[in-house]
XYZ file of C-alpha atoms in Angstrom:
98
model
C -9.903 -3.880 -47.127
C -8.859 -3.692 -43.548
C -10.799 -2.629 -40.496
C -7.546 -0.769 -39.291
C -5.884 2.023 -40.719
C -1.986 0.814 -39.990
C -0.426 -2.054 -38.899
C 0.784 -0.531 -35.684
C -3.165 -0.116 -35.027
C -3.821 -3.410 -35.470
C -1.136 -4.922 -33.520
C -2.121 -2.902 -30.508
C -5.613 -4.582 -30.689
C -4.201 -7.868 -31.172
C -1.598 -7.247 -28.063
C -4.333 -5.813 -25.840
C -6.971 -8.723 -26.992
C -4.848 -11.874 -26.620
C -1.694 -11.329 -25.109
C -2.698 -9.320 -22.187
C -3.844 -10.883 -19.094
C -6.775 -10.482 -16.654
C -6.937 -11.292 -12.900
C -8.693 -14.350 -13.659
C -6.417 -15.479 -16.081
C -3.508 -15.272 -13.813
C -5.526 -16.945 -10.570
C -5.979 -19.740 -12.723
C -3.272 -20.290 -13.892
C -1.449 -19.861 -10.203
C -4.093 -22.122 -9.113
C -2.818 -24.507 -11.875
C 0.881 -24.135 -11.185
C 0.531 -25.046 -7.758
C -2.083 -27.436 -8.069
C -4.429 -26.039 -5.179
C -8.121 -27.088 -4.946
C -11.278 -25.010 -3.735
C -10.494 -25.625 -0.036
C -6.331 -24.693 -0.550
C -7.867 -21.379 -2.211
C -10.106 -20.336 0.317
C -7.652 -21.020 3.259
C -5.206 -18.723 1.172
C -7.615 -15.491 1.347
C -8.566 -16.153 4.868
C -4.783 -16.261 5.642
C -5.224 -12.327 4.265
C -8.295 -12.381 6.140
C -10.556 -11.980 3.059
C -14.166 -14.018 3.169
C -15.344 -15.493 0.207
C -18.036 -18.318 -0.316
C -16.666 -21.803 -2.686
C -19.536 -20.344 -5.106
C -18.152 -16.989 -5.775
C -14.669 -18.548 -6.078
C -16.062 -20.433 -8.723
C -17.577 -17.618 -10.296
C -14.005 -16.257 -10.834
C -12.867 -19.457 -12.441
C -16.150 -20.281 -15.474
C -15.760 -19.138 -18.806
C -16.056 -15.847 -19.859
C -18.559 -16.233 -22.054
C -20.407 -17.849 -19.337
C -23.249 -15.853 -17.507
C -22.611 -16.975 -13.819
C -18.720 -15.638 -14.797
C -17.069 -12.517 -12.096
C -14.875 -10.534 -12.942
C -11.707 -11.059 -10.472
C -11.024 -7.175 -9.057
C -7.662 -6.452 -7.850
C -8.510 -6.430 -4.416
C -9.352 -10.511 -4.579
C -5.546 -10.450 -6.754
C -4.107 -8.723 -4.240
C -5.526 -10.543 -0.997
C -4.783 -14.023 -2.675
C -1.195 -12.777 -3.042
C -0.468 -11.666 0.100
C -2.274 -14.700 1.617
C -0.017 -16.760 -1.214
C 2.798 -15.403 1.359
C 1.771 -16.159 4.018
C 1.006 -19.963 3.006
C 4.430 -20.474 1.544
C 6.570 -18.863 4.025
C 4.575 -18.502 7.262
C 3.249 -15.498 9.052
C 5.929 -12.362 9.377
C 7.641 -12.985 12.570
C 7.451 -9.661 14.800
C 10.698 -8.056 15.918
C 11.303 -8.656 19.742
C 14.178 -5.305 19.612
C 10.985 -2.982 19.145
């Protein structure tokens, strides 16, 4: 007998469980896509002038089963991003007609 009462019930828990992604999954696998190390990470936040120490970077990156393992908020997500920006295309130039 199954646990769920109708297939559409159990392929929400299956979409939510494995097909979804958390912030940590996608920092890794950006990290792994553009091949950046510990240092290339850390100069990306500060570029969105967000601290973080090499250790709690790697807390974002263990296992989750692990017990050292952090939960990435969005507010790391979104820093890395918009420091992501700024690595790849440069600072925003200001406009000298203002």
């Amino acid at each position: 007998m199954s646990p769920f009462k109708n297939v559409e019930q159990a392929d929400y828990l299956y979409t939510t469980k494995y097909l979804s992604m958390t912030n940590n999954d996608i920092l890794k696998k950006i990290r792994i896509a553009l091949s950046l190390r510990d240092e290339d990470m850390l100069h990306i936040l500060s570029l969105a002038d967000f601290k973080i120490t090499k250790g709690a970077l790697n807390d974002l990156f263990r296992h989750e089963d692990h017990p050292g393992f952090v939960e990435a908020g969005d507010q790391v997500l979104r820093n890395f991003l918009n420091g992501l920006i700024i690595y790849k295309r440069g600072p925003l130039e200001t406009s000298k007609n203002k």
